[in-house]
Amino acid sequence: MMGQGNVVMAFRKRAKKWGYENIRIYKVYRDGRYVPGLWEVIAHEPLSGQQVSVELDEVAMSRKFRHTCR
């Protein structure tokens, strides 16, 4: 299994390829505790420039981001 840093770096590279800009990826905290494997992604859409925010786990990072944001 890949380490968390590799998953995030690979996802950021794919998101840039899809045209998203200003991509920020944060760890998710609930009740003051870190939730392992869950990330909040904030980016600007390529066509509208609208900011989108979505929470993804490491498996979904490769598949669902484009569809969730539209």
CSV table of C-alpha atoms in Angstrom, one decimal:
chain,number,residue,atom,x,y,z
A,1,MET,CA,0.0,0.0,0.0
A,2,MET,CA,1.2,3.5,-0.8
A,3,GLY,CA,2.0,5.9,2.0
A,4,GLN,CA,-0.2,8.9,2.6
A,5,GLY,CA,2.2,11.4,1.0
A,6,ASN,CA,2.4,9.4,-2.2
A,7,VAL,CA,-1.4,9.2,-2.5
A,8,VAL,CA,-1.8,13.0,-2.0
A,9,MET,CA,1.0,13.9,-4.4
A,10,ALA,CA,-0.4,11.6,-7.1
A,11,PHE,CA,-3.9,13.0,-6.7
A,12,ARG,CA,-2.6,16.6,-6.9
A,13,LYS,CA,-0.8,15.7,-10.1
A,14,ARG,CA,-4.0,14.2,-11.6
A,15,ALA,CA,-6.2,17.1,-10.5
A,16,LYS,CA,-3.8,19.5,-12.3
A,17,LYS,CA,-4.0,17.4,-15.4
A,18,TRP,CA,-7.8,17.6,-15.3
A,19,GLY,CA,-7.4,21.4,-15.2
A,20,TYR,CA,-8.1,22.2,-11.6
A,21,GLU,CA,-6.2,25.1,-10.1
A,22,ASN,CA,-5.3,26.3,-6.6
A,23,ILE,CA,-5.5,22.8,-5.3
A,24,ARG,CA,-5.3,22.5,-1.5
A,25,ILE,CA,-5.5,19.2,0.4
A,26,TYR,CA,-6.0,19.1,4.1
A,27,LYS,CA,-6.2,16.3,6.7
A,28,VAL,CA,-9.7,16.0,8.2
A,29,TYR,CA,-10.3,16.4,11.9
A,30,ARG,CA,-13.5,15.5,13.7
A,31,ASP,CA,-14.1,16.3,17.4
A,32,GLY,CA,-10.5,17.5,17.6
A,33,ARG,CA,-9.1,14.2,16.4
A,34,TYR,CA,-7.4,13.3,13.0
A,35,VAL,CA,-9.4,10.9,10.8
A,36,PRO,CA,-6.8,8.6,9.1
A,37,GLY,CA,-7.2,8.3,5.3
A,38,LEU,CA,-9.7,11.1,4.9
A,39,TRP,CA,-8.8,14.3,3.1
A,40,GLU,CA,-10.5,17.6,2.3
A,41,VAL,CA,-9.8,18.8,-1.2
A,42,ILE,CA,-10.4,22.5,-2.1
A,43,ALA,CA,-9.8,23.6,-5.7
A,44,HIS,CA,-11.1,25.9,-8.5
A,45,GLU,CA,-12.9,24.3,-11.4
A,46,PRO,CA,-11.3,24.7,-14.8
A,47,LEU,CA,-14.2,26.3,-16.7
A,48,SER,CA,-16.2,28.3,-14.3
A,49,GLY,CA,-13.4,29.1,-11.8
A,50,GLN,CA,-15.8,28.3,-9.0
A,51,GLN,CA,-14.3,27.0,-5.8
A,52,VAL,CA,-15.3,23.4,-4.9
A,53,SER,CA,-14.7,21.5,-1.7
A,54,VAL,CA,-15.1,17.7,-1.2
A,55,GLU,CA,-14.0,15.1,1.4
A,56,LEU,CA,-12.4,12.0,-0.1
A,57,ASP,CA,-10.8,8.9,1.2
A,58,GLU,CA,-7.6,7.5,-0.3
A,59,VAL,CA,-9.5,5.1,-2.6
A,60,ALA,CA,-11.9,7.7,-3.9
A,61,MET,CA,-9.2,10.2,-4.7
A,62,SER,CA,-8.5,8.6,-8.0
A,63,ARG,CA,-12.1,8.1,-9.1
A,64,LYS,CA,-14.7,10.4,-7.7
A,65,PHE,CA,-13.3,13.9,-7.5
A,66,ARG,CA,-14.3,14.9,-11.1
A,67,HIS,CA,-17.8,13.6,-10.8
A,68,THR,CA,-18.5,14.8,-7.2
A,69,CYS,CA,-17.6,18.4,-8.1
A,70,ARG,CA,-19.9,18.7,-11.1
